XYZ file of C-alpha atoms in Angstrom:
127
model
C 0.025 0.139 0.155
C 1.323 3.336 -1.031
C 1.980 6.022 1.740
C 1.218 9.564 1.778
C 1.796 12.204 4.212
C -0.810 14.949 4.168
C 0.461 18.608 5.480
C -1.784 21.324 6.158
C -3.101 23.646 8.979
C -6.438 23.629 7.899
C -8.468 20.853 9.743
C -10.892 20.656 7.585
C -8.664 20.368 4.362
C -6.876 17.697 6.113
C -9.907 15.263 6.820
C -10.945 15.660 2.944
C -7.731 14.601 1.779
C -7.146 12.432 4.563
C -10.869 10.773 3.596
C -10.111 10.822 -0.130
C -6.783 9.344 -0.442
C -7.929 6.274 2.309
C -10.935 6.081 0.206
C -8.981 5.289 -3.156
C -6.647 3.167 -0.806
C -3.497 4.802 0.448
C -2.529 4.671 4.242
C -2.384 8.121 5.490
C -0.389 10.444 7.597
C -1.401 13.787 8.829
C 0.952 17.006 9.995
C -0.457 20.742 10.729
C 2.923 22.238 10.304
C 6.018 21.459 8.436
C 7.950 20.653 11.502
C 5.304 17.085 12.290
C 5.805 16.558 8.272
C 9.198 16.083 8.814
C 9.555 14.018 11.620
C 6.757 12.003 10.005
C 9.501 11.812 7.349
C 11.997 10.720 9.738
C 10.297 7.836 11.208
C 8.222 6.542 8.448
C 8.589 5.560 4.880
C 6.817 7.476 2.859
C 5.976 7.689 -1.081
C 4.374 10.804 -1.529
C 3.645 14.702 0.393
C 1.052 16.780 0.198
C 1.652 19.570 1.726
C 0.284 23.085 2.061
C 2.461 26.527 1.640
C 0.817 28.603 3.615
C 1.508 27.317 7.382
C 2.157 28.601 11.088
C 5.469 27.378 11.989
C 8.004 25.712 9.139
C 5.590 26.693 6.326
C 5.395 24.666 2.625
C 7.761 26.138 0.652
C 10.741 25.756 3.545
C 9.487 22.429 4.183
C 10.426 21.458 0.534
C 13.431 22.753 0.536
C 13.819 20.422 3.899
C 12.394 17.120 2.575
C 14.380 17.650 -0.864
C 17.741 18.007 1.573
C 17.010 14.391 3.794
C 14.960 12.564 0.408
C 15.936 13.548 -2.760
C 13.901 11.260 -4.631
C 10.709 11.862 -2.498
C 7.717 12.888 -4.099
C 5.789 16.089 -3.329
C 3.004 18.271 -4.556
C 2.573 21.831 -3.122
C -1.104 23.301 -2.529
C -2.155 26.562 -1.535
C -5.620 28.748 -1.808
C -3.257 32.132 -2.124
C -0.554 30.869 -4.630
C 0.014 34.346 -6.307
C 1.186 37.902 -4.546
C 1.466 40.200 -7.514
C 3.007 38.463 -10.403
C 4.792 36.105 -7.984
C 3.680 32.635 -7.627
C 4.354 30.359 -4.577
C 3.484 27.054 -6.511
C 5.543 28.351 -9.367
C 8.170 28.828 -6.648
C 7.275 25.349 -5.174
C 8.240 23.194 -8.068
C 11.305 24.922 -8.072
C 12.231 24.003 -5.009
C 11.414 20.598 -5.994
C 7.328 19.758 -5.903
C 6.454 17.558 -8.826
C 3.123 19.049 -9.362
C 1.373 21.617 -7.442
C -2.634 22.776 -7.063
C -4.633 25.699 -6.253
C -7.346 25.032 -3.624
C -10.265 24.533 -3.808
C -9.687 21.355 -6.318
C -12.006 18.444 -7.204
C -11.539 15.148 -6.292
C -10.630 14.005 -9.674
C -8.380 16.177 -10.345
C -6.363 15.612 -6.827
C -7.056 12.274 -7.418
C -5.290 12.605 -11.289
C -2.369 14.598 -9.436
C -1.559 12.199 -6.731
C -1.330 8.862 -8.920
C 0.723 10.938 -11.754
C 3.259 12.273 -9.383
C 3.824 8.267 -7.460
C 4.188 6.686 -11.614
C 6.546 9.591 -12.393
C 8.700 9.254 -9.216
C 8.715 5.415 -10.060
C 9.896 5.494 -13.520
C 12.635 8.315 -12.667
C 13.520 6.278 -9.608
């Protein structure tokens, strides 16, 4: 069973993503912020991380950089509901820092599952 870590400080989003992923047959771990997610990465083997960009504590971009350092082959998807500030896109920055894909909140269940499946497949082929 593929293992996925969801990092999001929004309780509702966390519960919804966990439920959708479990219904699709994945084992799911959850964390509320980056440091908690990093602790899970250091203690559990996971196949994919889905992380929000804007969170209290260690935010998503910093978390992505740290995860890339610890686990260079880990598949990462960045998500955000506030991904732009003027002409600056935090989701594009997340891709430059190592996220395989990004999703802008709100997203549809089907879109979410396609991105998850594609990232897991792409990562399996590359590594």
